[in-house]
Tab-separated table of C-alpha atoms in Angstrom:
chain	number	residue	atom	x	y	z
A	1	UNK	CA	128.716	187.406	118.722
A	2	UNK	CA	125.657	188.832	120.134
A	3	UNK	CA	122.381	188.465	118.906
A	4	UNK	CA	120.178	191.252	117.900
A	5	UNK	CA	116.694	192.441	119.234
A	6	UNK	CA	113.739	190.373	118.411
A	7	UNK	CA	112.876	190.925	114.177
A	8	UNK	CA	116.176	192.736	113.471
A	9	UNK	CA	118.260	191.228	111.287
A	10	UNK	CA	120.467	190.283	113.375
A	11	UNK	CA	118.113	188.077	115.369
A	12	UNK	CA	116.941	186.577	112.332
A	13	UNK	CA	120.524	185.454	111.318
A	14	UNK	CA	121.095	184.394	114.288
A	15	UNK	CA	117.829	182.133	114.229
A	16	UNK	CA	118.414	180.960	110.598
A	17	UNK	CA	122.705	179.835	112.586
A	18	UNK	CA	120.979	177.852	115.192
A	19	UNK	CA	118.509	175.844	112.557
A	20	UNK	CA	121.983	174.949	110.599
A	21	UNK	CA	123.976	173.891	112.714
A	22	UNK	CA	121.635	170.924	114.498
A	23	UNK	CA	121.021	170.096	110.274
A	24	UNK	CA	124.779	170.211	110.068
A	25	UNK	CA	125.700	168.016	113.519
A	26	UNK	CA	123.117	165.525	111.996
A	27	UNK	CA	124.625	165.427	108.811
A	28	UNK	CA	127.966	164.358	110.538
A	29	UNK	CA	125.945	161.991	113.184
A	30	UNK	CA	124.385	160.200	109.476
A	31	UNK	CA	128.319	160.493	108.061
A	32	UNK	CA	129.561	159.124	110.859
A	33	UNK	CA	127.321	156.319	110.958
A	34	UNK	CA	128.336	155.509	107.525
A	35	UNK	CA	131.513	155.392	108.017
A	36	UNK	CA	132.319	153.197	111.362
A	37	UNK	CA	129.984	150.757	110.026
A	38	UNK	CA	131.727	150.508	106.510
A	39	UNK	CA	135.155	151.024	107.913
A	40	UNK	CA	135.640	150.405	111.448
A	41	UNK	CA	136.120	152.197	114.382
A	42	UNK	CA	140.423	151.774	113.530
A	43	UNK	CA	140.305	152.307	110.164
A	44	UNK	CA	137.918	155.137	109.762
A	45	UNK	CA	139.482	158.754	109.728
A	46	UNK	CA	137.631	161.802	111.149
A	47	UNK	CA	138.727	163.225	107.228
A	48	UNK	CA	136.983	160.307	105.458
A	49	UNK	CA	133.718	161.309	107.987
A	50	UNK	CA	134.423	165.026	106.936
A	51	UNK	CA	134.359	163.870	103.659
A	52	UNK	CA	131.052	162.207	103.515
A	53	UNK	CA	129.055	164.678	105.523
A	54	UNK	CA	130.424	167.538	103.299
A	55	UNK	CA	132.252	169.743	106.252
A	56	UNK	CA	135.720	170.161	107.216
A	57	UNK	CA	137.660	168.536	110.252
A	58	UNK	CA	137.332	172.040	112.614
A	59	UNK	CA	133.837	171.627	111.894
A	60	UNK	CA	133.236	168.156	113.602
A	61	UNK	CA	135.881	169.235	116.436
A	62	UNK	CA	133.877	172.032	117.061
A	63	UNK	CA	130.787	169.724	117.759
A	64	UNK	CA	132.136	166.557	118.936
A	65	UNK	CA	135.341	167.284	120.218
A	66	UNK	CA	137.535	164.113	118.719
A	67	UNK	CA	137.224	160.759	116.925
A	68	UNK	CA	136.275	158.615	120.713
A	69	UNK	CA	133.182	161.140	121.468
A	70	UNK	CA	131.682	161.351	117.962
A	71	UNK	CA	131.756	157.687	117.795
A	72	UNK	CA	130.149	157.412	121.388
A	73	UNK	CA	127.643	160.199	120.402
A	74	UNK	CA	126.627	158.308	117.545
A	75	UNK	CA	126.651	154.437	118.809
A	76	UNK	CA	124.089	155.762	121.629
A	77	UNK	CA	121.992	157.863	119.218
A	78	UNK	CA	121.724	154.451	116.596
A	79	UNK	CA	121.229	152.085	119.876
A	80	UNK	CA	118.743	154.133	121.998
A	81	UNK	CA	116.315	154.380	118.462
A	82	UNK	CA	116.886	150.646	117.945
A	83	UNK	CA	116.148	150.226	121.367
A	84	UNK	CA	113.067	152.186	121.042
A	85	UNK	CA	111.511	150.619	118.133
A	86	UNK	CA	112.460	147.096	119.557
A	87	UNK	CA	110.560	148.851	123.231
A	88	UNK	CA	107.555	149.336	121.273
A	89	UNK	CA	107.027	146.198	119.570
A	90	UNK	CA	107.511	144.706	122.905
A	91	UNK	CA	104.518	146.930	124.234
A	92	UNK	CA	102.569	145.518	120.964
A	93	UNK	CA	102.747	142.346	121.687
A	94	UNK	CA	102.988	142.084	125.364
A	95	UNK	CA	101.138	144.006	126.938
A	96	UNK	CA	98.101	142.376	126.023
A	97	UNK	CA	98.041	138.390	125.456
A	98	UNK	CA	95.222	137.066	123.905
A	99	UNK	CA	97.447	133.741	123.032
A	100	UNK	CA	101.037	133.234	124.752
A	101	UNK	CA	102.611	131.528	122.263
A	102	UNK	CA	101.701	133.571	119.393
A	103	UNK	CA	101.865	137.025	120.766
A	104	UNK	CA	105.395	135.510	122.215
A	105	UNK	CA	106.602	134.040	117.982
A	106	UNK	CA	104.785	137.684	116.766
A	107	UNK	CA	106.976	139.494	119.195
A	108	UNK	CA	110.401	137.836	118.548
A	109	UNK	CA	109.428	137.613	114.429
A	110	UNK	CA	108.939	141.754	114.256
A	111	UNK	CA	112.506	141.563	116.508
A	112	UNK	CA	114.461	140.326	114.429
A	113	UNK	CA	112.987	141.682	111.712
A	114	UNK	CA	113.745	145.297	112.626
A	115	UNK	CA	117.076	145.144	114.289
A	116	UNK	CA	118.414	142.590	111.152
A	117	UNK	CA	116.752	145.010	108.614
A	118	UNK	CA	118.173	148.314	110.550
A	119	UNK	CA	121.104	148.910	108.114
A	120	UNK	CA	123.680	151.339	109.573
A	121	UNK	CA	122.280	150.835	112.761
A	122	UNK	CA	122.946	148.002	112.974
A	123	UNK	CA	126.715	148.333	111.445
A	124	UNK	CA	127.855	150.243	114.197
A	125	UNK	CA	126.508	147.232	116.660
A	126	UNK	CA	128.834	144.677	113.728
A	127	UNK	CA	131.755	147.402	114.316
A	128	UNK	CA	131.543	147.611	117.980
A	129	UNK	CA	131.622	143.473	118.459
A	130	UNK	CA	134.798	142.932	115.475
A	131	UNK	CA	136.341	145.522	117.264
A	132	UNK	CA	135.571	145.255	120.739
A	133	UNK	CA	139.341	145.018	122.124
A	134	UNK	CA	140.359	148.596	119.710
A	135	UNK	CA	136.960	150.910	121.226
A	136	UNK	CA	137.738	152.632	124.466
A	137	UNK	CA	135.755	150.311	127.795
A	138	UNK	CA	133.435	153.253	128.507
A	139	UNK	CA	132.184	153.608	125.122
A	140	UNK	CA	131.731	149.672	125.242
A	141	UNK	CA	129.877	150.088	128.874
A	142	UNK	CA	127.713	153.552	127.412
A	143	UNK	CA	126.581	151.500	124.139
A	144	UNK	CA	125.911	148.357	125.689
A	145	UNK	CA	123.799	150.054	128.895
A	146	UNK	CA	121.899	152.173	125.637
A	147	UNK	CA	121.314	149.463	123.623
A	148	UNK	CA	121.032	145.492	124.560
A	149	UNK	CA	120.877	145.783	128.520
A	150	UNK	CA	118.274	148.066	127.679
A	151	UNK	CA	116.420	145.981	125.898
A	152	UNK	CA	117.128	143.073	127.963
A	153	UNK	CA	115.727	145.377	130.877
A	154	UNK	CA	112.363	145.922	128.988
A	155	UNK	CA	111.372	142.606	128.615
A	156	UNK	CA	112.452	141.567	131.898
A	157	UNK	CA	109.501	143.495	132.826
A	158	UNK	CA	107.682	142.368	130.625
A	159	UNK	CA	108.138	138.832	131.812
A	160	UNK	CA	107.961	139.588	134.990
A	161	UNK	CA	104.591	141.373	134.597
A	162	UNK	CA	103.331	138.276	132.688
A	163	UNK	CA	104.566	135.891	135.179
A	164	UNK	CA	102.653	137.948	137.872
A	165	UNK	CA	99.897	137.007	136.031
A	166	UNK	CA	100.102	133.564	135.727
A	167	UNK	CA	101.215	133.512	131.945
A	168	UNK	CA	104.794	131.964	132.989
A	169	UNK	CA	106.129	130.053	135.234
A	170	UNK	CA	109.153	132.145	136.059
A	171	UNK	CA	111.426	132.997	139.075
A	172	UNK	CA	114.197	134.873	137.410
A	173	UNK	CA	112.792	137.281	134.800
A	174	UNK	CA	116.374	138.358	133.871
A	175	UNK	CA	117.485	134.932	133.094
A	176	UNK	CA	114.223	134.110	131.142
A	177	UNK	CA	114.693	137.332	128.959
A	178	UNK	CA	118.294	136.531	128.744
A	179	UNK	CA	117.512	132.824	127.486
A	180	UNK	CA	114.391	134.153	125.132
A	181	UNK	CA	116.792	136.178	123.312
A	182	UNK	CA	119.130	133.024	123.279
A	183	UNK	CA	116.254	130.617	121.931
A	184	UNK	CA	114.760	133.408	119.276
A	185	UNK	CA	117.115	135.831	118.313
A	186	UNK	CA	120.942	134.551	118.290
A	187	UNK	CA	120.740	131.948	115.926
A	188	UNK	CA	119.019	134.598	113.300
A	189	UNK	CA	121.895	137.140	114.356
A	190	UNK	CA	124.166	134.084	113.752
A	191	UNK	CA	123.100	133.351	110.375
A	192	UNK	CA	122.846	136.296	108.951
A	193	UNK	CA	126.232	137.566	110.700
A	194	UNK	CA	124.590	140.473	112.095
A	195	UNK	CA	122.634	141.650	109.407
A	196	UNK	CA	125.697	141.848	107.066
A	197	UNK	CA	124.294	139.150	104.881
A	198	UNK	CA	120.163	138.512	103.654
A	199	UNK	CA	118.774	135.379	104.506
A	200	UNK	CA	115.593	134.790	103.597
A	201	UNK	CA	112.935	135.177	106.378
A	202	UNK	CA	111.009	131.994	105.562
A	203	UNK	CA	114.713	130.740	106.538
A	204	UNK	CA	114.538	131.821	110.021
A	205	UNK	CA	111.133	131.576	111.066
A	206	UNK	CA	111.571	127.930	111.918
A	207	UNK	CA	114.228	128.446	113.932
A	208	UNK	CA	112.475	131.476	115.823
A	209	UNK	CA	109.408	129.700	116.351
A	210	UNK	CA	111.583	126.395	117.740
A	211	UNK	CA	113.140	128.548	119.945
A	212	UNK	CA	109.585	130.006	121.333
A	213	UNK	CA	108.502	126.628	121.837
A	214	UNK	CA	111.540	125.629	123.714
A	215	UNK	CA	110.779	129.128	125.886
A	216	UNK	CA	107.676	128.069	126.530
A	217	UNK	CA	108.224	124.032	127.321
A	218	UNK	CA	110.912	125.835	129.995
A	219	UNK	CA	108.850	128.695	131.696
A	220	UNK	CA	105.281	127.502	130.491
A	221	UNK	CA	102.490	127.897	133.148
């Protein structure tokens, strides 16, 4: 179909088509979300997705194509925001240090904190490690590269930035962001299986600011 002129009506149809349909493709990316993270990447149906974003199959064909790229489309959209916010509060607390190890315990609090709080965000990460031997290896490779190497990434720089400056005592910044996630973050993921289940954050600070201390007694200057 061709558009009309500028301030015909066709044009403005045309204009009012193109605001729907990025509405509509987000109302299946939110659907979607829903779903894989309720369901599964196996058990969930591209009609049950249909379903819950209020369009019909042809409709998320037409934008995503089939079940393996809508699921891929939305894992990186839900990791790169997670790995955004996660970016920022890294920037927060980091970039600055007026006091190592709180900035450090401030840092990996507001972590876990937002990545255990991020609801079906954070289902589709639960989905894609249950089900890691059912999703296709380059959806595993895209979501992982979007999401937790990113992150790891980040505050490798960050470390190594800090260690430049005399703050740690580090010759592998990789390793030491691998192990700070290891020290402040797993045990919370543990506990809480991924976010699936509250836990009381007075319950896992100790065990977050143990596992700064440990960091620190390890890479301390």
């Amino acid at each position: 179909m061709t558009a009309g002129t500028p301030g015909t009506p066709g044009s403005a149809a045309a204009a009012a088509g193109s605001r729907r349909m990025p509405e509509k493709r987000r109302a299946i990316a939110r659907a979607a979300s829903t779903v894989f993270g309720r369901e599964g990447y196996t058990r969930a149906s591209v009609d049950t997705i249909a379903a819950e974003a209020g369009v019909s199959k042809r409709t998320i064909y037409n934008h995503f194509g089939d079940k393996e790229k809508l699921f891929l489309s939305v894992a990186l959209e839900t990791a790169g925001e997670l790995t955004e916010v996660i970016a920022r509060l890294a920037d927060r607390h980091l970039h600055k240090i007026v006091d190592l190890e709180a900035d450090l315990t401030a840092f990996a609090v507001d972590r876990a904190r937002a990545v255990l709080a991020a609801g079906d965000h954070y289902a589709l990460g639960r989905t894609i490690r249950a089900e890691a031997g059912n999703i296709p290896p380059e959806v595993l490779d895209a979501w992982l590269d979007a999401g937790p190497l990113a992150s790891q990434r980040d505050l490798t720089a960050h470390f190594g930035r800090l260690a430049g400056l005399g703050l740690l005592r580090i010759e592998d910044p990789e390793l030491a962001a691998t192990q700070f996630t290891l020290l402040t973050f797993s045990g919370a993921a543990d506990r809480t299986f991924f976010g699936a289940v509250h836990v009381p954050e007075a319950e896992l600070l100790p065990g977050i600011t143990a596992g700064v201390r440990a960091f620190l007694r390890l890479y301390g200057s």
